[in-house]
Amino acid sequence: AQTVTQSQPEMSVQEAETVTLSCTYDTSESNYYLFWYKQPPSRQMILVIRQEAYKQQNATENRFSVNFQKAAKSFSLKISDSQLGDTAMYFCAFMKTGANAGNNRKLIWGLGTSLAVNP
Amino acid sequence: KAGVTQTPRYLIKTRGQQVTLSCSPISGHRSVSWYQQTPGQGLQFLFEYFSETQRNKGNFPGRFSGRQFSNSRSEMNVSTLELGDSALYLCASSLGQGANTEAFFGQGTRLTVV
C-alpha cells in the first residue's frame, strides 16, 4: 500500500521569502503522479503542481517548483517570493497510474502542512 | 466554465439519521470521486463513479454509498449516522480517462452529527 508523509504540521514564512515544504512517500509502483494541492480557508482544494514519476525534470509553475527525488521517494515544494495569499493548508498526494493501475484514479494524501505567510 | 458544485454547504444531523450529499461535476467530466476529510484521519478516499458505475471504492463501511446519474451528477448517502461521520466531504470531478489526471474539487459539504 502507498503512504504519503508530511513531517511539518505547521510552517511560517515572511512575505517575499522562500519556503520549502517536505513530502515523502512509500510505494513499490514505478508509474505514478505526485501532486501538491492547496486548501485555503475557503476549503476548496486547488491543484498547485503535478509531477509525473517518469519525468526527471522537476515541475515548475510560476513561483512554485518541486524537488523530486525518485530514489529517495521525496517530493518537496518550494514557494518563492511568498505572498499573503499563499496562506493555506498544503497537501501532498499520490496517484498510481500505468497499466497496472487500470482505471484507478484514487488520490492518497498526506496529512498536510499549514503554511502561514506573515506580512 | 462552471466549477464543481456541492450542495448543501453545511448540514447538521442527529445520530441515527441518514443524509444525502450532492455533487455536480464540471461539464464534460464523467468521473466523480468522493473524499472524507477529518482533522485526525486527513483525507480518505470513499469511492469513484465513472459513467454511472462505481469504479473504485475505499475502505468505508456499507453505510456509505453513492450513485451517479446519466448527467454525471453524483450523490453520496450515509445511513445510520454516527458522531464520527462528522467531517468535510469533498467531491472531485475529472475526465476520468486518458493521461489527464487533474481533479477539480468542490468547496465541500461540512457535515456535523450531534
mmCIF file of C-alpha atoms in Angstrom:
data_model
loop_
_atom_site.group_PDB
_atom_site.id
_atom_site.type_symbol
_atom_site.label_atom_id
_atom_site.label_comp_id
_atom_site.label_asym_id
_atom_site.label_seq_id
_atom_site.Cartn_x
_atom_site.Cartn_y
_atom_site.Cartn_z
ATOM 1 C CA ALA A 1 0.000 0.000 0.000
ATOM 2 C CA GLN A 2 1.091 3.528 -0.681
ATOM 3 C CA THR A 3 1.625 6.090 2.059
ATOM 4 C CA VAL A 4 2.368 9.796 1.975
ATOM 5 C CA THR A 5 4.062 11.583 4.867
ATOM 6 C CA GLN A 6 4.291 15.290 5.520
ATOM 7 C CA SER A 7 6.500 15.796 8.553
ATOM 8 C CA GLN A 8 5.852 19.508 9.074
ATOM 9 C CA PRO A 9 2.387 20.134 10.546
ATOM 10 C CA GLU A 10 2.912 23.905 10.602
ATOM 11 C CA MET A 11 5.282 26.362 8.985
ATOM 12 C CA SER A 12 5.536 30.102 8.663
ATOM 13 C CA VAL A 13 7.408 32.425 6.327
ATOM 14 C CA GLN A 14 7.786 36.133 5.863
ATOM 15 C CA GLU A 15 6.233 37.718 2.839
ATOM 16 C CA ALA A 16 8.575 37.725 -0.196
ATOM 17 C CA GLU A 17 10.783 34.990 1.255
ATOM 18 C CA THR A 18 11.161 31.379 0.129
ATOM 19 C CA VAL A 19 9.809 28.337 1.939
ATOM 20 C CA THR A 20 10.110 24.609 1.291
ATOM 21 C CA LEU A 21 7.501 22.056 2.333
ATOM 22 C CA SER A 22 8.551 18.438 2.678
ATOM 23 C CA CYS A 23 6.819 15.283 1.496
ATOM 24 C CA THR A 24 7.979 11.680 1.409
ATOM 25 C CA TYR A 25 6.084 8.708 0.075
ATOM 26 C CA ASP A 26 6.334 4.977 0.021
ATOM 27 C CA THR A 27 5.371 2.841 -2.950
ATOM 28 C CA SER A 28 6.520 -0.156 -4.911
ATOM 29 C CA GLU A 29 4.907 1.203 -8.060
ATOM 30 C CA SER A 30 7.006 2.598 -10.880
ATOM 31 C CA ASN A 31 4.283 4.596 -12.612
ATOM 32 C CA TYR A 32 2.616 7.326 -10.642
ATOM 33 C CA TYR A 33 1.895 11.002 -10.331
ATOM 34 C CA LEU A 34 2.620 13.248 -7.392
ATOM 35 C CA PHE A 35 0.677 16.380 -6.625
ATOM 36 C CA TRP A 36 0.695 19.368 -4.338
ATOM 37 C CA TYR A 37 -2.717 20.783 -3.528
ATOM 38 C CA LYS A 38 -3.524 23.962 -1.644
ATOM 39 C CA GLN A 39 -6.595 24.336 0.580
ATOM 40 C CA PRO A 40 -7.240 27.916 1.673
ATOM 41 C CA PRO A 41 -9.786 28.823 4.362
ATOM 42 C CA SER A 42 -12.491 28.690 1.680
ATOM 43 C CA ARG A 43 -11.915 24.878 1.824
ATOM 44 C CA GLN A 44 -11.681 24.450 -1.944
ATOM 45 C CA MET A 45 -8.809 22.167 -2.877
ATOM 46 C CA ILE A 46 -6.719 23.703 -5.648
ATOM 47 C CA LEU A 47 -4.029 21.939 -7.656
ATOM 48 C CA VAL A 48 -0.690 23.730 -7.301
ATOM 49 C CA ILE A 49 1.660 21.493 -9.242
ATOM 50 C CA ARG A 50 1.934 17.967 -10.651
ATOM 51 C CA GLN A 51 4.905 15.708 -11.339
ATOM 52 C CA GLU A 52 4.941 12.569 -13.450
ATOM 53 C CA ALA A 53 7.249 9.972 -11.946
ATOM 54 C CA TYR A 54 8.806 9.067 -15.285
ATOM 55 C CA LYS A 55 9.969 12.653 -15.848
ATOM 56 C CA GLN A 56 13.365 13.508 -14.437
ATOM 57 C CA GLN A 57 12.874 17.237 -14.863
ATOM 58 C CA ASN A 58 11.332 18.927 -11.843
ATOM 59 C CA ALA A 59 7.968 20.585 -12.478
ATOM 60 C CA THR A 60 7.611 24.353 -12.092
ATOM 61 C CA GLU A 61 4.581 26.618 -12.103
ATOM 62 C CA ASN A 62 5.468 30.283 -11.751
ATOM 63 C CA ARG A 63 6.594 30.753 -8.114
ATOM 64 C CA PHE A 64 6.067 27.074 -7.285
ATOM 65 C CA SER A 65 8.593 24.367 -8.020
ATOM 66 C CA VAL A 66 9.277 20.865 -6.791
ATOM 67 C CA ASN A 67 12.373 18.895 -5.938
ATOM 68 C CA PHE A 68 11.535 15.351 -6.987
ATOM 69 C CA GLN A 69 13.994 12.725 -5.799
ATOM 70 C CA LYS A 70 12.591 9.428 -7.055
ATOM 71 C CA ALA A 71 15.171 7.137 -5.473
ATOM 72 C CA ALA A 72 14.734 8.814 -2.113
ATOM 73 C CA LYS A 73 10.932 8.960 -2.603
ATOM 74 C CA SER A 74 10.937 12.623 -1.746
ATOM 75 C CA PHE A 75 8.797 15.357 -3.285
ATOM 76 C CA SER A 76 9.260 18.804 -1.741
ATOM 77 C CA LEU A 77 7.509 22.017 -2.756
ATOM 78 C CA LYS A 78 9.365 25.305 -2.927
ATOM 79 C CA ILE A 79 7.395 28.534 -2.860
ATOM 80 C CA SER A 80 9.403 31.566 -3.922
ATOM 81 C CA ASP A 81 8.504 35.200 -3.238
ATOM 82 C CA SER A 82 5.805 34.114 -0.777
ATOM 83 C CA GLN A 83 2.596 36.121 -0.843
ATOM 84 C CA LEU A 84 -0.123 36.582 1.767
ATOM 85 C CA GLY A 85 -2.495 34.677 -0.487
ATOM 86 C CA ASP A 86 -0.281 31.611 -0.182
ATOM 87 C CA THR A 87 -1.516 31.147 3.395
ATOM 88 C CA ALA A 88 -3.278 27.776 3.331
ATOM 89 C CA MET A 89 -3.040 24.075 4.088
ATOM 90 C CA TYR A 90 -0.798 22.292 1.602
ATOM 91 C CA PHE A 91 -1.322 18.632 0.836
ATOM 92 C CA CYS A 92 0.969 16.237 -0.943
ATOM 93 C CA ALA A 93 -0.839 13.469 -2.821
ATOM 94 C CA PHE A 94 -0.013 10.305 -4.788
ATOM 95 C CA MET A 95 -1.853 8.630 -7.627
ATOM 96 C CA LYS A 96 -0.927 5.293 -9.189
ATOM 97 C CA THR A 97 -1.033 5.218 -12.975
ATOM 98 C CA GLY A 98 0.015 2.964 -15.801
ATOM 99 C CA ALA A 99 -1.210 -0.395 -16.985
ATOM 100 C CA ASN A 100 -1.268 -1.928 -13.518
ATOM 101 C CA ALA A 101 -3.392 0.905 -12.183
ATOM 102 C CA GLY A 102 -6.145 0.364 -14.708
ATOM 103 C CA ASN A 103 -8.770 2.998 -14.094
ATOM 104 C CA ASN A 104 -7.687 3.692 -10.528
ATOM 105 C CA ARG A 105 -7.822 7.446 -10.035
ATOM 106 C CA LYS A 106 -7.634 7.345 -6.239
ATOM 107 C CA LEU A 107 -5.555 10.068 -4.584
ATOM 108 C CA ILE A 108 -3.631 9.124 -1.451
ATOM 109 C CA TRP A 109 -2.948 12.107 0.763
ATOM 110 C CA GLY A 110 -0.530 13.317 3.369
ATOM 111 C CA LEU A 111 -1.915 14.963 6.494
ATOM 112 C CA GLY A 112 -0.971 18.416 5.297
ATOM 113 C CA THR A 113 1.211 21.351 6.285
ATOM 114 C CA SER A 114 -0.387 24.563 7.490
ATOM 115 C CA LEU A 115 1.550 27.454 5.988
ATOM 116 C CA ALA A 116 1.227 30.982 7.331
ATOM 117 C CA VAL A 117 2.698 33.853 5.336
ATOM 118 C CA ASN A 118 3.372 36.795 7.617
ATOM 119 C CA PRO A 119 3.419 40.422 6.466
ATOM 120 C CA LYS B 1 -16.895 27.209 -17.308
ATOM 121 C CA ALA B 2 -18.753 26.431 -14.094
ATOM 122 C CA GLY B 3 -16.771 24.626 -11.407
ATOM 123 C CA VAL B 4 -17.715 21.709 -9.231
ATOM 124 C CA THR B 5 -20.801 22.412 -7.173
ATOM 125 C CA GLN B 6 -21.531 20.667 -3.922
ATOM 126 C CA THR B 7 -24.771 21.043 -2.017
ATOM 127 C CA PRO B 8 -25.550 21.719 0.696
ATOM 128 C CA ARG B 9 -22.529 23.565 2.072
ATOM 129 C CA TYR B 10 -23.418 22.855 5.688
ATOM 130 C CA LEU B 11 -25.537 20.183 7.307
ATOM 131 C CA ILE B 12 -26.373 19.266 10.889
ATOM 132 C CA LYS B 13 -27.874 15.847 11.539
ATOM 133 C CA THR B 14 -28.677 13.712 14.555
ATOM 134 C CA ARG B 15 -27.142 10.320 15.266
ATOM 135 C CA GLY B 16 -29.072 7.558 13.561
ATOM 136 C CA GLN B 17 -30.399 9.745 10.756
ATOM 137 C CA GLN B 18 -29.366 9.471 7.157
ATOM 138 C CA VAL B 19 -28.022 12.153 4.840
ATOM 139 C CA THR B 20 -27.608 12.694 1.104
ATOM 140 C CA LEU B 21 -24.945 14.965 -0.353
ATOM 141 C CA SER B 22 -24.881 16.133 -3.950
ATOM 142 C CA CYS B 23 -22.086 16.920 -6.383
ATOM 143 C CA SER B 24 -22.416 18.427 -9.851
ATOM 144 C CA PRO B 25 -19.158 17.984 -11.827
ATOM 145 C CA ILE B 26 -17.689 20.225 -14.472
ATOM 146 C CA SER B 27 -19.495 19.884 -17.767
ATOM 147 C CA GLY B 28 -17.945 17.098 -19.818
ATOM 148 C CA HIS B 29 -16.358 15.362 -16.843
ATOM 149 C CA ARG B 30 -17.503 11.787 -16.393
ATOM 150 C CA SER B 31 -15.656 10.880 -13.201
ATOM 151 C CA VAL B 32 -16.713 11.929 -9.729
ATOM 152 C CA SER B 33 -14.733 10.946 -6.641
ATOM 153 C CA TRP B 34 -15.663 11.492 -3.020
ATOM 154 C CA TYR B 35 -13.291 12.092 -0.110
ATOM 155 C CA GLN B 36 -13.845 12.431 3.612
ATOM 156 C CA GLN B 37 -11.650 14.985 5.393
ATOM 157 C CA THR B 38 -11.263 14.944 9.187
ATOM 158 C CA PRO B 39 -8.610 16.525 11.415
ATOM 159 C CA GLY B 40 -7.460 13.162 12.734
ATOM 160 C CA GLN B 41 -7.513 10.980 9.617
ATOM 161 C CA GLY B 42 -6.914 13.602 6.959
ATOM 162 C CA LEU B 43 -8.339 12.965 3.508
ATOM 163 C CA GLN B 44 -9.593 9.488 2.779
ATOM 164 C CA PHE B 45 -10.991 8.147 -0.471
ATOM 165 C CA LEU B 46 -14.595 6.994 -0.336
ATOM 166 C CA PHE B 47 -15.425 5.975 -3.905
ATOM 167 C CA GLU B 48 -15.286 6.974 -7.549
ATOM 168 C CA TYR B 49 -18.013 6.860 -10.141
ATOM 169 C CA PHE B 50 -17.471 6.888 -13.872
ATOM 170 C CA SER B 51 -20.299 6.803 -16.411
ATOM 171 C CA GLU B 52 -22.829 5.796 -13.740
ATOM 172 C CA THR B 53 -20.713 2.870 -12.475
ATOM 173 C CA GLN B 54 -18.737 2.636 -9.276
ATOM 174 C CA ARG B 55 -15.199 2.144 -10.470
ATOM 175 C CA ASN B 56 -13.218 2.300 -7.239
ATOM 176 C CA LYS B 57 -14.085 2.004 -3.591
ATOM 177 C CA GLY B 58 -12.242 2.914 -0.388
ATOM 178 C CA ASN B 59 -12.323 1.211 2.984
ATOM 179 C CA PHE B 60 -15.530 2.578 4.417
ATOM 180 C CA PRO B 61 -18.458 0.648 5.896
ATOM 181 C CA GLY B 62 -21.521 -0.137 3.831
ATOM 182 C CA ARG B 63 -23.368 2.766 5.469
ATOM 183 C CA PHE B 64 -21.572 4.918 2.912
ATOM 184 C CA SER B 65 -22.972 4.579 -0.571
ATOM 185 C CA GLY B 66 -23.202 6.596 -3.710
ATOM 186 C CA ARG B 67 -24.546 6.765 -7.191
ATOM 187 C CA GLN B 68 -24.080 8.696 -10.390
ATOM 188 C CA PHE B 69 -26.727 9.823 -12.793
ATOM 189 C CA SER B 70 -26.678 9.961 -16.587
ATOM 190 C CA ASN B 71 -25.761 13.676 -16.456
ATOM 191 C CA SER B 72 -22.708 12.748 -14.306
ATOM 192 C CA ARG B 73 -24.117 14.347 -11.169
ATOM 193 C CA SER B 74 -23.368 12.228 -8.157
ATOM 194 C CA GLU B 75 -24.868 11.737 -4.751
ATOM 195 C CA MET B 76 -23.449 10.084 -1.695
ATOM 196 C CA ASN B 77 -25.581 8.765 1.103
ATOM 197 C CA VAL B 78 -24.655 7.973 4.670
ATOM 198 C CA SER B 79 -27.168 5.955 6.672
ATOM 199 C CA THR B 80 -27.389 5.494 10.441
ATOM 200 C CA LEU B 81 -25.134 8.453 11.121
ATOM 201 C CA GLU B 82 -22.511 8.228 13.843
ATOM 202 C CA LEU B 83 -20.702 11.063 15.626
ATOM 203 C CA GLY B 84 -17.519 10.005 13.851
ATOM 204 C CA ASP B 85 -19.076 10.768 10.479
ATOM 205 C CA SER B 86 -18.726 14.472 11.220
ATOM 206 C CA ALA B 87 -16.373 15.696 8.521
ATOM 207 C CA LEU B 88 -15.873 17.774 5.428
ATOM 208 C CA TYR B 89 -16.942 15.751 2.399
ATOM 209 C CA LEU B 90 -15.179 16.750 -0.797
ATOM 210 C CA CYS B 91 -16.172 15.861 -4.305
ATOM 211 C CA ALA B 92 -13.680 15.841 -7.180
ATOM 212 C CA SER B 93 -14.502 15.936 -10.860
ATOM 213 C CA SER B 94 -12.243 14.792 -13.690
ATOM 214 C CA LEU B 95 -12.322 13.497 -17.227
ATOM 215 C CA GLY B 96 -11.626 10.099 -15.748
ATOM 216 C CA GLN B 97 -9.722 8.557 -18.602
ATOM 217 C CA GLY B 98 -6.578 9.007 -20.623
ATOM 218 C CA ALA B 99 -3.457 10.712 -19.404
ATOM 219 C CA ASN B 100 -5.232 13.727 -17.952
ATOM 220 C CA THR B 101 -5.253 13.164 -14.218
ATOM 221 C CA GLU B 102 -6.239 16.586 -12.948
ATOM 222 C CA ALA B 103 -9.065 16.551 -10.428
ATOM 223 C CA PHE B 104 -11.108 19.664 -9.721
ATOM 224 C CA PHE B 105 -12.652 19.947 -6.297
ATOM 225 C CA GLY B 106 -15.815 21.488 -4.959
ATOM 226 C CA GLN B 107 -15.921 23.522 -1.766
ATOM 227 C CA GLY B 108 -17.223 20.600 0.187
ATOM 228 C CA THR B 109 -20.131 19.842 2.449
ATOM 229 C CA ARG B 110 -19.481 20.269 6.166
ATOM 230 C CA LEU B 111 -21.479 17.567 7.955
ATOM 231 C CA THR B 112 -21.927 17.779 11.713
ATOM 232 C CA VAL B 113 -23.526 14.855 13.526
ATOM 233 C CA VAL B 114 -24.870 15.630 17.016
#
